[in-house]
CSV table of C-alpha atoms and ligand atoms in Angstrom, one decimal:
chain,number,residue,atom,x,y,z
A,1,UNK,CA,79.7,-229.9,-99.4
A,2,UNK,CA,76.0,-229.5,-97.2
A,3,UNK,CA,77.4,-225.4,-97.7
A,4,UNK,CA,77.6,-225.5,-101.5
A,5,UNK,CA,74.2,-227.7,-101.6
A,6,UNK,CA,72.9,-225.0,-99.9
A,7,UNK,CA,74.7,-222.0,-101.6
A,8,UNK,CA,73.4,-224.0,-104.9
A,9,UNK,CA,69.8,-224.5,-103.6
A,10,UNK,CA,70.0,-220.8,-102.4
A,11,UNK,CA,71.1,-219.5,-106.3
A,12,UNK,CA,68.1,-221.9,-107.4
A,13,UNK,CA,65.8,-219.6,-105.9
A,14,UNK,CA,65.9,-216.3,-107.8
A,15,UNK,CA,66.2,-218.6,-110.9
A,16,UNK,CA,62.4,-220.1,-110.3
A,17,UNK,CA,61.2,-216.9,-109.3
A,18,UNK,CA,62.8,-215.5,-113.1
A,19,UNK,CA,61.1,-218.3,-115.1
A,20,UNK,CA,57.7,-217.1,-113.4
A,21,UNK,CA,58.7,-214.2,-115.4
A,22,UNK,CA,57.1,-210.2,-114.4
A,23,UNK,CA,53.4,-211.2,-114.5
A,24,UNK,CA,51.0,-212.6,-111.9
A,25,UNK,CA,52.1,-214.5,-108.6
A,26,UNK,CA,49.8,-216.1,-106.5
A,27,UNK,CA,49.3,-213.8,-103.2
A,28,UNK,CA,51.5,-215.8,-100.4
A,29,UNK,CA,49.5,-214.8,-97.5
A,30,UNK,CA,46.5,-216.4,-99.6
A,31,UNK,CA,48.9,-219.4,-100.5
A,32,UNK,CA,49.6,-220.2,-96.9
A,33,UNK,CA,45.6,-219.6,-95.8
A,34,UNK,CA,44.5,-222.3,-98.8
A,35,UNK,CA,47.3,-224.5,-98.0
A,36,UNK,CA,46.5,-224.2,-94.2
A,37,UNK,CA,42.7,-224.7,-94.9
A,38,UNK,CA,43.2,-227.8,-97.4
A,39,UNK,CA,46.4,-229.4,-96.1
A,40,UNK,CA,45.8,-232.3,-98.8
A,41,UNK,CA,45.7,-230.0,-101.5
A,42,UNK,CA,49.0,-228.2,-103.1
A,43,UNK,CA,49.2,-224.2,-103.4
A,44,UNK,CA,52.8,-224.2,-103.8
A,45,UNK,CA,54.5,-224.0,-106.4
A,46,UNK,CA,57.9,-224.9,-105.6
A,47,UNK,CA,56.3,-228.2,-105.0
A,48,UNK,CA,54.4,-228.7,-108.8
A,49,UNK,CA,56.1,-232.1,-109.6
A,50,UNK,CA,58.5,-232.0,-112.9
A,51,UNK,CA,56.1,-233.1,-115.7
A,52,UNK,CA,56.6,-233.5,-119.3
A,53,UNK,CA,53.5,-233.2,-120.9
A,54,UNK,CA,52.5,-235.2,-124.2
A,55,UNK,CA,53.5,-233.6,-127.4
A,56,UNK,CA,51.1,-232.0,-129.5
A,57,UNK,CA,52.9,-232.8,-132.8
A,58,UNK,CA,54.9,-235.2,-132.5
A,59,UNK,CA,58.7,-235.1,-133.1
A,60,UNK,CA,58.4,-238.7,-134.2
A,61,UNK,CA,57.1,-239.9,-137.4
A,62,UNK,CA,56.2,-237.6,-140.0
A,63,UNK,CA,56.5,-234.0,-139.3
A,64,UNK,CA,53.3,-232.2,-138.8
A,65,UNK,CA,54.1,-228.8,-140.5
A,66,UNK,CA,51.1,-227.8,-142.0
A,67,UNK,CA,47.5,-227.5,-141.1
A,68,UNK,CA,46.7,-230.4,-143.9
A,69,UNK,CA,48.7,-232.6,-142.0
A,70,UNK,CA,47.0,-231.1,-138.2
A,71,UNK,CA,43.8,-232.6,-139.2
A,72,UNK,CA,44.6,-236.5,-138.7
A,73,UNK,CA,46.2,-235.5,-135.6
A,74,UNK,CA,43.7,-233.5,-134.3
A,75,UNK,CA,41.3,-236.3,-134.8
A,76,UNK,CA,43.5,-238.8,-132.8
A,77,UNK,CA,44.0,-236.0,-130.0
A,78,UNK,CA,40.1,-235.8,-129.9
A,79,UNK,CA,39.6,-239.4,-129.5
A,80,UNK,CA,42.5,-239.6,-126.8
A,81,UNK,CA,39.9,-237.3,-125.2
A,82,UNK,CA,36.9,-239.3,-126.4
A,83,UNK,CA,37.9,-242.3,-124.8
A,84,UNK,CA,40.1,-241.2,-121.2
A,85,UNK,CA,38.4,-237.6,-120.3
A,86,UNK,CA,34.8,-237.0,-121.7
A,87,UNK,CA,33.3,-239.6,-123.2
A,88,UNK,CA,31.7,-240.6,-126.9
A,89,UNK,CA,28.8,-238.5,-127.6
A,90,UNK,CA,25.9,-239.1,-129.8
A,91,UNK,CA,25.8,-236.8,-132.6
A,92,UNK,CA,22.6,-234.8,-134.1
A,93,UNK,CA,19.1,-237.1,-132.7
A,94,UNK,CA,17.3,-238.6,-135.5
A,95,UNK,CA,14.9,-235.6,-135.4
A,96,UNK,CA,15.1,-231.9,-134.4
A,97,UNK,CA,12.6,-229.1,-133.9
A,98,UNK,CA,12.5,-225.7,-132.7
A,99,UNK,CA,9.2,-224.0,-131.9
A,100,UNK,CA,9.5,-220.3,-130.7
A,101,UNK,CA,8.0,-220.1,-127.0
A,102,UNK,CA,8.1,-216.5,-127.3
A,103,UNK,CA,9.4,-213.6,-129.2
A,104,UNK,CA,9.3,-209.9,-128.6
A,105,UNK,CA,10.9,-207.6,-130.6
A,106,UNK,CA,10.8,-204.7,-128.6
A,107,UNK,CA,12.7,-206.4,-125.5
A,108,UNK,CA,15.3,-204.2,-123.4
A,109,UNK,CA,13.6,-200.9,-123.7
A,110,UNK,CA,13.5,-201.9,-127.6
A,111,UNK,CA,17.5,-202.3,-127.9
A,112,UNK,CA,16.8,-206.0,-128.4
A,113,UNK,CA,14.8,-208.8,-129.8
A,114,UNK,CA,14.0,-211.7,-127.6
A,115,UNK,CA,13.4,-215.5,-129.1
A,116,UNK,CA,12.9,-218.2,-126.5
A,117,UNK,CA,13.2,-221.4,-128.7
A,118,UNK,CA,12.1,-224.7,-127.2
A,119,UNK,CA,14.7,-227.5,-128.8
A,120,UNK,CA,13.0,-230.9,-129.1
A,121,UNK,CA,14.9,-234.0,-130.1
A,122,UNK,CA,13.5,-237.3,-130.6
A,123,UNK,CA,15.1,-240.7,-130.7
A,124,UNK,CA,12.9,-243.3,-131.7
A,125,UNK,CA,9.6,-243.0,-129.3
A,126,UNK,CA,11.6,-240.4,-127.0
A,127,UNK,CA,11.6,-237.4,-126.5
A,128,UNK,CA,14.0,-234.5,-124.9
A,129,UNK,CA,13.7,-230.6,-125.1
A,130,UNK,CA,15.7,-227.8,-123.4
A,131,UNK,CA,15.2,-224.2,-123.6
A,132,UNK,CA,17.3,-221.3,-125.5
A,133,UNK,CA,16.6,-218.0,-124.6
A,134,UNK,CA,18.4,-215.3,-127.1
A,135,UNK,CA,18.5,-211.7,-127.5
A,136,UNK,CA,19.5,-210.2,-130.4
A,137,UNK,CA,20.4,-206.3,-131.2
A,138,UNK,CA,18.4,-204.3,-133.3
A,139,UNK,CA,20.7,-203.3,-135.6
A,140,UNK,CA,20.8,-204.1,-139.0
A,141,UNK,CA,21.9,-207.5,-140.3
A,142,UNK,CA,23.2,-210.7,-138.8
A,143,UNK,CA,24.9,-210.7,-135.4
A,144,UNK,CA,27.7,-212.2,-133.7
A,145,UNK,CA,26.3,-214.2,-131.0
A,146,UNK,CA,27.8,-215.3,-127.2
A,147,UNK,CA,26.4,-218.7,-126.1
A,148,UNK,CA,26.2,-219.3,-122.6
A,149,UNK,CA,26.2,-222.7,-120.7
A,150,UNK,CA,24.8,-221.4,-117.5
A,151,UNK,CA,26.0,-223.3,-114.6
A,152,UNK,CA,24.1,-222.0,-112.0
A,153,UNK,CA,20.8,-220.6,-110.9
A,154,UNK,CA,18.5,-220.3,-114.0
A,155,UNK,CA,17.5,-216.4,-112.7
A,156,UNK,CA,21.1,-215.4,-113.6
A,157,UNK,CA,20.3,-215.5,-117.3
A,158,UNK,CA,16.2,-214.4,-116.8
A,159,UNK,CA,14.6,-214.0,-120.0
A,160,UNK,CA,12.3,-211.2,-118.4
A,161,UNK,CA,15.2,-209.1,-117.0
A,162,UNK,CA,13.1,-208.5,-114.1
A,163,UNK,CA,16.5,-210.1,-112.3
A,164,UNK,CA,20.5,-208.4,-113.7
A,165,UNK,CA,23.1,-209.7,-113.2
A,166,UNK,CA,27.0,-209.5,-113.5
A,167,UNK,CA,27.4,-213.2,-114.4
A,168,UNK,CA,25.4,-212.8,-117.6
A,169,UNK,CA,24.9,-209.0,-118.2
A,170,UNK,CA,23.0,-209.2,-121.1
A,171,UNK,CA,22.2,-205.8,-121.8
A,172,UNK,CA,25.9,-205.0,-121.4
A,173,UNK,CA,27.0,-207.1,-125.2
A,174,UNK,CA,23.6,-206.0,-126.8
A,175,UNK,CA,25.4,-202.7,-126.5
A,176,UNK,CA,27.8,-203.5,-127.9
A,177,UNK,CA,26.5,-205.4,-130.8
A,178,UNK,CA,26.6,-209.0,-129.7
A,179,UNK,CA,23.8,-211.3,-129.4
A,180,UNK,CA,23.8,-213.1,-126.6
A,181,UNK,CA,22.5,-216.4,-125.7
A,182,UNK,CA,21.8,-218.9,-122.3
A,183,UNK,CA,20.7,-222.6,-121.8
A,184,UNK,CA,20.7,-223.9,-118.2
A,185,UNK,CA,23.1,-226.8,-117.9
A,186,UNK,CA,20.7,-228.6,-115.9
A,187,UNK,CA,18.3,-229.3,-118.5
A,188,UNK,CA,20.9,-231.4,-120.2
A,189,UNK,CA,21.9,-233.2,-117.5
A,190,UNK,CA,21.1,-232.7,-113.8
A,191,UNK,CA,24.5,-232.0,-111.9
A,192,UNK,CA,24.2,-234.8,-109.6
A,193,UNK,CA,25.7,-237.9,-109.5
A,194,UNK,CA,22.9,-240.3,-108.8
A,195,UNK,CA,20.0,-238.5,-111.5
A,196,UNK,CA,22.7,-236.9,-114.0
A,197,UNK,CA,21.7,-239.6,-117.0
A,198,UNK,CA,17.7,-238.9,-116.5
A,199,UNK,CA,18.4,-235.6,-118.3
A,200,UNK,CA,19.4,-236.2,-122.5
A,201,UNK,CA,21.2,-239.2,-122.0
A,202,UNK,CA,17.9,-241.5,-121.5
A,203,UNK,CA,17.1,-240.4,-125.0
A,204,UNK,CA,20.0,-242.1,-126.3
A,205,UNK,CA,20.2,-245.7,-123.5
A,206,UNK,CA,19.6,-248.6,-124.5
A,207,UNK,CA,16.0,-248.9,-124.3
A,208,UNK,CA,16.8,-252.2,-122.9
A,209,UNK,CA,18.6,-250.5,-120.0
A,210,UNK,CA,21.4,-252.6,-120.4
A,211,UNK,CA,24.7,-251.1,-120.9
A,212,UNK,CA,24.5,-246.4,-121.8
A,213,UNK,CA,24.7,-246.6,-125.7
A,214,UNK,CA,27.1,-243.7,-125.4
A,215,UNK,CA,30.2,-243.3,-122.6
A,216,UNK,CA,29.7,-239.5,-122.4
A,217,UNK,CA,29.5,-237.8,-118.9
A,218,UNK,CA,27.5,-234.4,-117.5
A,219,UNK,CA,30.6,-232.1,-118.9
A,220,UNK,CA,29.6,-234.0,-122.6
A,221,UNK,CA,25.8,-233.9,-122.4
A,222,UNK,CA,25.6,-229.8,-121.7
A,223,UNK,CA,28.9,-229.5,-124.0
A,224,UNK,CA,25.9,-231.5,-126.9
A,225,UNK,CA,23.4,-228.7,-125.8
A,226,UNK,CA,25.6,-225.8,-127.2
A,227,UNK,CA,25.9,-227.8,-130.8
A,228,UNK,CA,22.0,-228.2,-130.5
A,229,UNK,CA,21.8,-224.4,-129.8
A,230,UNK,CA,24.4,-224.2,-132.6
A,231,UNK,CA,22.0,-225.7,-134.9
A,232,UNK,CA,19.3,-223.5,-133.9
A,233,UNK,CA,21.4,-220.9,-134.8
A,234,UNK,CA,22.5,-221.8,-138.1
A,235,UNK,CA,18.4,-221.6,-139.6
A,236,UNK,CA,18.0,-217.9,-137.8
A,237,UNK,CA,18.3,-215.4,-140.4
A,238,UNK,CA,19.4,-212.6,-137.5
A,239,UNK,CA,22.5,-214.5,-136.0
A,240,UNK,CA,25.7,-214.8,-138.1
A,241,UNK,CA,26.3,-218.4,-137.8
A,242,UNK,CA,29.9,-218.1,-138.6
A,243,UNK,CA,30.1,-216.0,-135.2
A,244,UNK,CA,29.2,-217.4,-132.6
A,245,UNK,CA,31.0,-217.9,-129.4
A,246,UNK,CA,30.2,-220.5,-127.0
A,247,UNK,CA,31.2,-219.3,-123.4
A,248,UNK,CA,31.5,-221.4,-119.8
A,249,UNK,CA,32.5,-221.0,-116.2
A,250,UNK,CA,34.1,-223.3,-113.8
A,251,UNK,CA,32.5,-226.5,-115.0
A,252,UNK,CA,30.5,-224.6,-117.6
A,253,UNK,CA,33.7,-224.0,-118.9
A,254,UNK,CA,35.0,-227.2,-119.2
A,255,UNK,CA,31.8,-228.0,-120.7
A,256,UNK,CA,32.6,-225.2,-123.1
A,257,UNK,CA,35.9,-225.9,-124.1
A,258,UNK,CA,34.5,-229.6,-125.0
A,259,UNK,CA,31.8,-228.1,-126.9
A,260,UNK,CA,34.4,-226.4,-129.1
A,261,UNK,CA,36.6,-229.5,-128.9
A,262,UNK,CA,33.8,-231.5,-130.8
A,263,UNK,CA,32.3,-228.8,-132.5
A,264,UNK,CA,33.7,-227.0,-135.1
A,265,UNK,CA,31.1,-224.6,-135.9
A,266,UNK,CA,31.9,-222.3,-132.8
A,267,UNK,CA,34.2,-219.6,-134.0
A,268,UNK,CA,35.7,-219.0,-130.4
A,269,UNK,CA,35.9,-220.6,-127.0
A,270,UNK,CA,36.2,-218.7,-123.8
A,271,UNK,CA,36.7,-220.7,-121.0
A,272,UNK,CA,36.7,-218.7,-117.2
A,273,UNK,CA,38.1,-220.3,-114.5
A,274,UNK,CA,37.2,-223.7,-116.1
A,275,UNK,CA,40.0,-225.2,-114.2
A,276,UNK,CA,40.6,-229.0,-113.7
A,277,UNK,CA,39.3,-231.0,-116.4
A,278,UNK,CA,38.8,-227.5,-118.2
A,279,UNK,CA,42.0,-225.6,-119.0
A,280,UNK,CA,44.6,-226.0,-116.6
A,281,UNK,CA,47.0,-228.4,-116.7
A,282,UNK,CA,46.5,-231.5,-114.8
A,283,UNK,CA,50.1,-232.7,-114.3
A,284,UNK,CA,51.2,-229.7,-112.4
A,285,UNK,CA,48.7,-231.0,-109.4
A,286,UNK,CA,48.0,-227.7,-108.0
A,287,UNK,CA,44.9,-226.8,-107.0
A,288,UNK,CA,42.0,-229.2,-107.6
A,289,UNK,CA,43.5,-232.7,-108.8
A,290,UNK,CA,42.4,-236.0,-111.1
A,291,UNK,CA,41.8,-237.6,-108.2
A,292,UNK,CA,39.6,-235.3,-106.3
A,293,UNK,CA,37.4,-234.1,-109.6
A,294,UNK,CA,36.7,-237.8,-110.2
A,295,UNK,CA,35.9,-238.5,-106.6
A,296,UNK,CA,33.5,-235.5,-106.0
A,297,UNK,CA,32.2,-235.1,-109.1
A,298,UNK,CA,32.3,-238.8,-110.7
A,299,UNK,CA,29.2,-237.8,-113.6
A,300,UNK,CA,31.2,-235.2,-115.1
A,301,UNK,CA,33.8,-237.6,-117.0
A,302,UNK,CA,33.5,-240.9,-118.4
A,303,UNK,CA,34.7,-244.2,-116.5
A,304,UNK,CA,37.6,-244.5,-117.5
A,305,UNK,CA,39.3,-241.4,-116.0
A,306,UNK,CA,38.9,-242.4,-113.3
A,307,UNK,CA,41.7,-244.6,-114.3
A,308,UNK,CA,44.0,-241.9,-113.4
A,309,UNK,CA,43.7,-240.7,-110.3
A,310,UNK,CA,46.7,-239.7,-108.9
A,311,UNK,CA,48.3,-240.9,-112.0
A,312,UNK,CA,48.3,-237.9,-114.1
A,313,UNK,CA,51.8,-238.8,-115.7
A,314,UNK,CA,49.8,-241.9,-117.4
A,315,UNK,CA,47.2,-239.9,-119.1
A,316,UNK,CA,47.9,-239.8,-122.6
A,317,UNK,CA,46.7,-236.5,-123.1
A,318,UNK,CA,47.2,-233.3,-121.2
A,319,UNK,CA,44.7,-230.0,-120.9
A,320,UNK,CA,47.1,-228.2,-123.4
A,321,UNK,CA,46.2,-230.5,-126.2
A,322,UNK,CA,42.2,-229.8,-125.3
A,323,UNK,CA,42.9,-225.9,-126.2
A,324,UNK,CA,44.9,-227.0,-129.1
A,325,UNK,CA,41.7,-228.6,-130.1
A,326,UNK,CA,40.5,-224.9,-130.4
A,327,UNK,CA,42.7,-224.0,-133.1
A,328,UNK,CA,42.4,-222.0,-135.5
A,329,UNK,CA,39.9,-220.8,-134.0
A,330,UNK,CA,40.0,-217.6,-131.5
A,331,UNK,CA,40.3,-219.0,-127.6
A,332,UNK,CA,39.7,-217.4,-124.4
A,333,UNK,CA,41.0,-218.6,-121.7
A,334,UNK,CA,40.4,-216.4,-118.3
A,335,UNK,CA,41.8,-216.9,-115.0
A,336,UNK,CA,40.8,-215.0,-111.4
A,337,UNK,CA,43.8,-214.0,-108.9
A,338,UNK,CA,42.0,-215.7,-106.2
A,339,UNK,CA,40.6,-218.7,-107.3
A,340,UNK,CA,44.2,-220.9,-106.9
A,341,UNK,CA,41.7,-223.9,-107.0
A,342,UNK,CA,41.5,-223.7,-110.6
A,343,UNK,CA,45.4,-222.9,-111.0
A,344,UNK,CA,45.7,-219.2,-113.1
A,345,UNK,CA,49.3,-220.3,-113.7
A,346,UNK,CA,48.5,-223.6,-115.0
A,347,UNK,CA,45.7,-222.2,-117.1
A,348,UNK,CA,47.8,-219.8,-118.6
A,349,UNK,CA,50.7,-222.5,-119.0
A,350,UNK,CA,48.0,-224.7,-120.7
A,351,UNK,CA,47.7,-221.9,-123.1
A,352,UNK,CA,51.3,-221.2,-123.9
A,353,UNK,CA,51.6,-224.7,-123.9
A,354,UNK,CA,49.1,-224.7,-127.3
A,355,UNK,CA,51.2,-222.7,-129.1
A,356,UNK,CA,52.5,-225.5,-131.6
A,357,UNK,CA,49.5,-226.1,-133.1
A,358,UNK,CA,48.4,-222.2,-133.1
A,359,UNK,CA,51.6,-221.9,-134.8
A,360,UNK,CA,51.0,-223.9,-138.1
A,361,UNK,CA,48.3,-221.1,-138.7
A,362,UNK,CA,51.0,-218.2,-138.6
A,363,UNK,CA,50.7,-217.6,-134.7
A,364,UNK,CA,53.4,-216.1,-132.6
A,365,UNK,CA,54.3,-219.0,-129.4
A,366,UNK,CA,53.1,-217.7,-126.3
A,367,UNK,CA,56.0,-218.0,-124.0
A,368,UNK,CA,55.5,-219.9,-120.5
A,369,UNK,CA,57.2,-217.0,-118.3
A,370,UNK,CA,55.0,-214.6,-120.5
A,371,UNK,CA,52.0,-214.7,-118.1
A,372,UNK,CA,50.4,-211.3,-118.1
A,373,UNK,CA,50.1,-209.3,-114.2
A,374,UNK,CA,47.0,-208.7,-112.8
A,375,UNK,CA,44.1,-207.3,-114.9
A,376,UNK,CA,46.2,-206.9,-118.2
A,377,UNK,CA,43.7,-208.7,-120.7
A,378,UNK,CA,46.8,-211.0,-123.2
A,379,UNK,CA,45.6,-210.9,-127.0
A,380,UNK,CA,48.3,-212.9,-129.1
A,381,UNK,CA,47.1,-213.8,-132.6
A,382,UNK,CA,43.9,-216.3,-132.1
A,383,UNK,CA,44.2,-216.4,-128.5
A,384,UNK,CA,43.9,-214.2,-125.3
A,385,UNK,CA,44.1,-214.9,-121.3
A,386,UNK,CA,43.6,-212.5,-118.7
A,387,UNK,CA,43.5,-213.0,-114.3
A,388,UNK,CA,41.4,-210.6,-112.8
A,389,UNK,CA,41.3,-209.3,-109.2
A,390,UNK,CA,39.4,-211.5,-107.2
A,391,UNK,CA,37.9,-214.7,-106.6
A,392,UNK,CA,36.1,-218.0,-108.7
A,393,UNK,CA,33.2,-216.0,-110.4
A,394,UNK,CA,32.1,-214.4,-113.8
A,395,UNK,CA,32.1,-211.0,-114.0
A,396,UNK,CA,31.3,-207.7,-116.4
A,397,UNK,CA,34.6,-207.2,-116.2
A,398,UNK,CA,35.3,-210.7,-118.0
A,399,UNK,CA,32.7,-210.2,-120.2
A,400,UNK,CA,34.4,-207.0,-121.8
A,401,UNK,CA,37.1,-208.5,-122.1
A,402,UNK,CA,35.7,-211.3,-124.2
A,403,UNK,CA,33.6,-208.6,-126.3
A,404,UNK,CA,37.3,-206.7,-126.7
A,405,UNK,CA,38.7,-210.1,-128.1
A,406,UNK,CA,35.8,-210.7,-130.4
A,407,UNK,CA,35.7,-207.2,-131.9
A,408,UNK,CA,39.2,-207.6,-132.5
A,409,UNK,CA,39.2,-210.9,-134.3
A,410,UNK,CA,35.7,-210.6,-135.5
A,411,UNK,CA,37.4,-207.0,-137.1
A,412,UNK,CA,34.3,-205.1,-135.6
B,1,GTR,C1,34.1,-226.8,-107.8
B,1,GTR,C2,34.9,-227.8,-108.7
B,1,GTR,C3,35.5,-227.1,-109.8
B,1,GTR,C4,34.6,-226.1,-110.5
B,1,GTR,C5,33.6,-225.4,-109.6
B,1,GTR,C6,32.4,-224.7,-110.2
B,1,GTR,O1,33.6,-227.4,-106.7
B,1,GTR,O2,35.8,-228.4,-107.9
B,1,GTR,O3,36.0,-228.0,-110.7
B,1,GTR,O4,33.9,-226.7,-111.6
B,1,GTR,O5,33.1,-226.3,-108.6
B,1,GTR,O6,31.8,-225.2,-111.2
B,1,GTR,O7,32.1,-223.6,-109.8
């Protein structure tokens, strides 16, 4: 009997490797390094738990076959995430206004226009303003512009250009047509846990600093600075509104893919190495967990995730149904062969995993053991996925990839 459990657990083997299918594997030596550095934290994947995630449409009650019949859904889906993930999120303040800090039309050697706008919202007697700083091509008529949510130092998105880099290579998309735009994060919402409300959520508190008005966390608040940049956009006769792409990475991404969740106006969502609480799915516990997200980073998600720690089987939503958000819209979702942290395979299973919904516009399903190999960029219909050699960061490399995608869907 213990020879046929064997022989049996033995013919197993080949048969997980097969529903990996021929793409991307994580690197074992780098597997056995990450699990030896962070024994708490799982790098294996023979030991991902067996998960069913939450259906996207489902099989009960009446059949959701149509995009007409998405729509309610989709709204429930969004509150799921509302009320367990992100947070509730004030809308547009009672008052908005952009003032032009600068504009210089002859910017990068004259290939490009530069506007800094100044956005100032006002609530009652307060006040809050962030900075947009957008280049434009100059080419004739509107362009198709990529927003940024910039996550790290403010010099990696410099107005001036004095200071390149690969993380935003600006000149890089002006050259190829795009506009391309950068807020820092931080101006939204300072990425600390003690100070994070003193950014725009004061503006909406209770001015009797009882209980916040609104349940949103940091991930929300810079997520509400893309729609403001969004609404910038939409009264500048040089940017095609319909166009315009709001990209993140790592947390910038989750705060991207949220962005896109609540606001419809972005056209596409590209999301790199957003990870847990961004793209990858949270029930396979690889990588960075509920648990450890809510405990290092408790500003980024409202209370009651925290709910779930180690409990991912309870949540009612999974990170699938956040891309599914996305549809029909065009989706990016990248991934770096490194970075197991953020989990490429369960980023990419997220993905496949959205296909339902993708699917009531026409889309092909994206099959789980489809997962591209290495540096072979996906396109399928509305959505796309690449891994890339080497670690957590954002690269030029990415950023063609995502200029590809939109010339394709954008038919450029
Ligand atoms: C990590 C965090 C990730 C990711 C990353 C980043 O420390 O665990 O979820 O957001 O930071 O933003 O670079």
């Amino acid at each position: 009997m213990r020879a046929l459990l064997s022989t049996a657990a033995f013919l197993c083997l080949p048969l997980v490797a097969l529903s990996q299918g021929a793409g991307w594997r994580a690197n074992p030596s780098l597997v056995a390094r990450e699990s030896a550095q962070r024994p708490d934290t799982n790098y294996d994947e023979s030991r991902v738990p067996a998960y069913t995630l939450p259906e996207l449409l489902p099989a009960s009650g009446p059949r959701i076959a149509t995009p007409a019949r998405w729509t309610p859904r989709r709204e429930e889906i969004l509150g799921l995430f509302r009320d367990n993930v992100y947070g509730r999120s004030p809308g547009k303040p009672e008052h908005l206004a952009f003032t032009v800090l600068e504009e210089n039309p002859r910017a990068m050697d004259g290939a490009a226009t530069l506007r800094r706008i100044r956005i100032v919202s006002r609530q009652g007697q307060r006040s809050h303003q962030f900075d947009l700083t957008l280049f434009l091509p100059n080419t004739p008529g509107r362009a198709a512009v990529f927003l940024f949510i910039n996550n790290r130092e403010v010099s990696l998105t410099d107005p001036t250009r004095a200071e390149k880099s690969g993380f935003w290579p600006a000149e890089r998309l002006i050259a190829r047509g795009y506009g391309i735009a950068a807020f820092h994060y931080g101006q939204l919402a300072p990425d600390d846990k003690d100070t994070f409300r003193q950014g725009v959520m004061a503006l909406f508190d209770d001015p009797a600093g009882k209980a916040p008005a609104y349940t949103w966390g940091a991930l929300a608040a810079w997520g509400w600075g893309a729609s403001r940049a969004m609404d910038y956009f939409v009264t500048d006769a040089r940017v095609d509104a319909a166009r315009v792409a709001v990209v993140g990475h790592s947390r910038g991404g989750k705060a991207a893919l949220w962005a896109g969740a609540e606001d419809p106006r972005f056209a596409m969502v590209v999301s790199n190495e957003s990870g847990e609480g961004g793209a990858a799915l949270s029930r396979r516990v690889f990588g960075e967990t509920v648990a450890r997200i809510n405990t290092v980073f408790p500003h980024w998600f409202t209370a009651a995730y925290k709910t779930f720690n180690g409990r991912e089987a309870a949540l009612p939503v999974d990170q699938h149904m956040l891309l599914a958000l996305t549809a029909p819209r065009a989706l990016y979702v990248a991934s770096a062969d490194q970075d197991l942290w953020a989990d490429p395979r369960g980023e990419f299973l997220s993905l496949a995993a959205s296909s339902p919904v993708f699917a009531l516009w026409g889309d092909a399903p994206i099959a789980p053991d489809a997962m591209p190999a290495l540096d072979t960029p996906f396109v399928s219909g509305r959505r796309a996925y690449h891994v890339r050699t080497g670690g957590h960061d954002l690269t030029p490399y990415d950023w063609d990839r995502f200029a590809d995608f939109a010339d394709r869907v954008w038919k450029k």
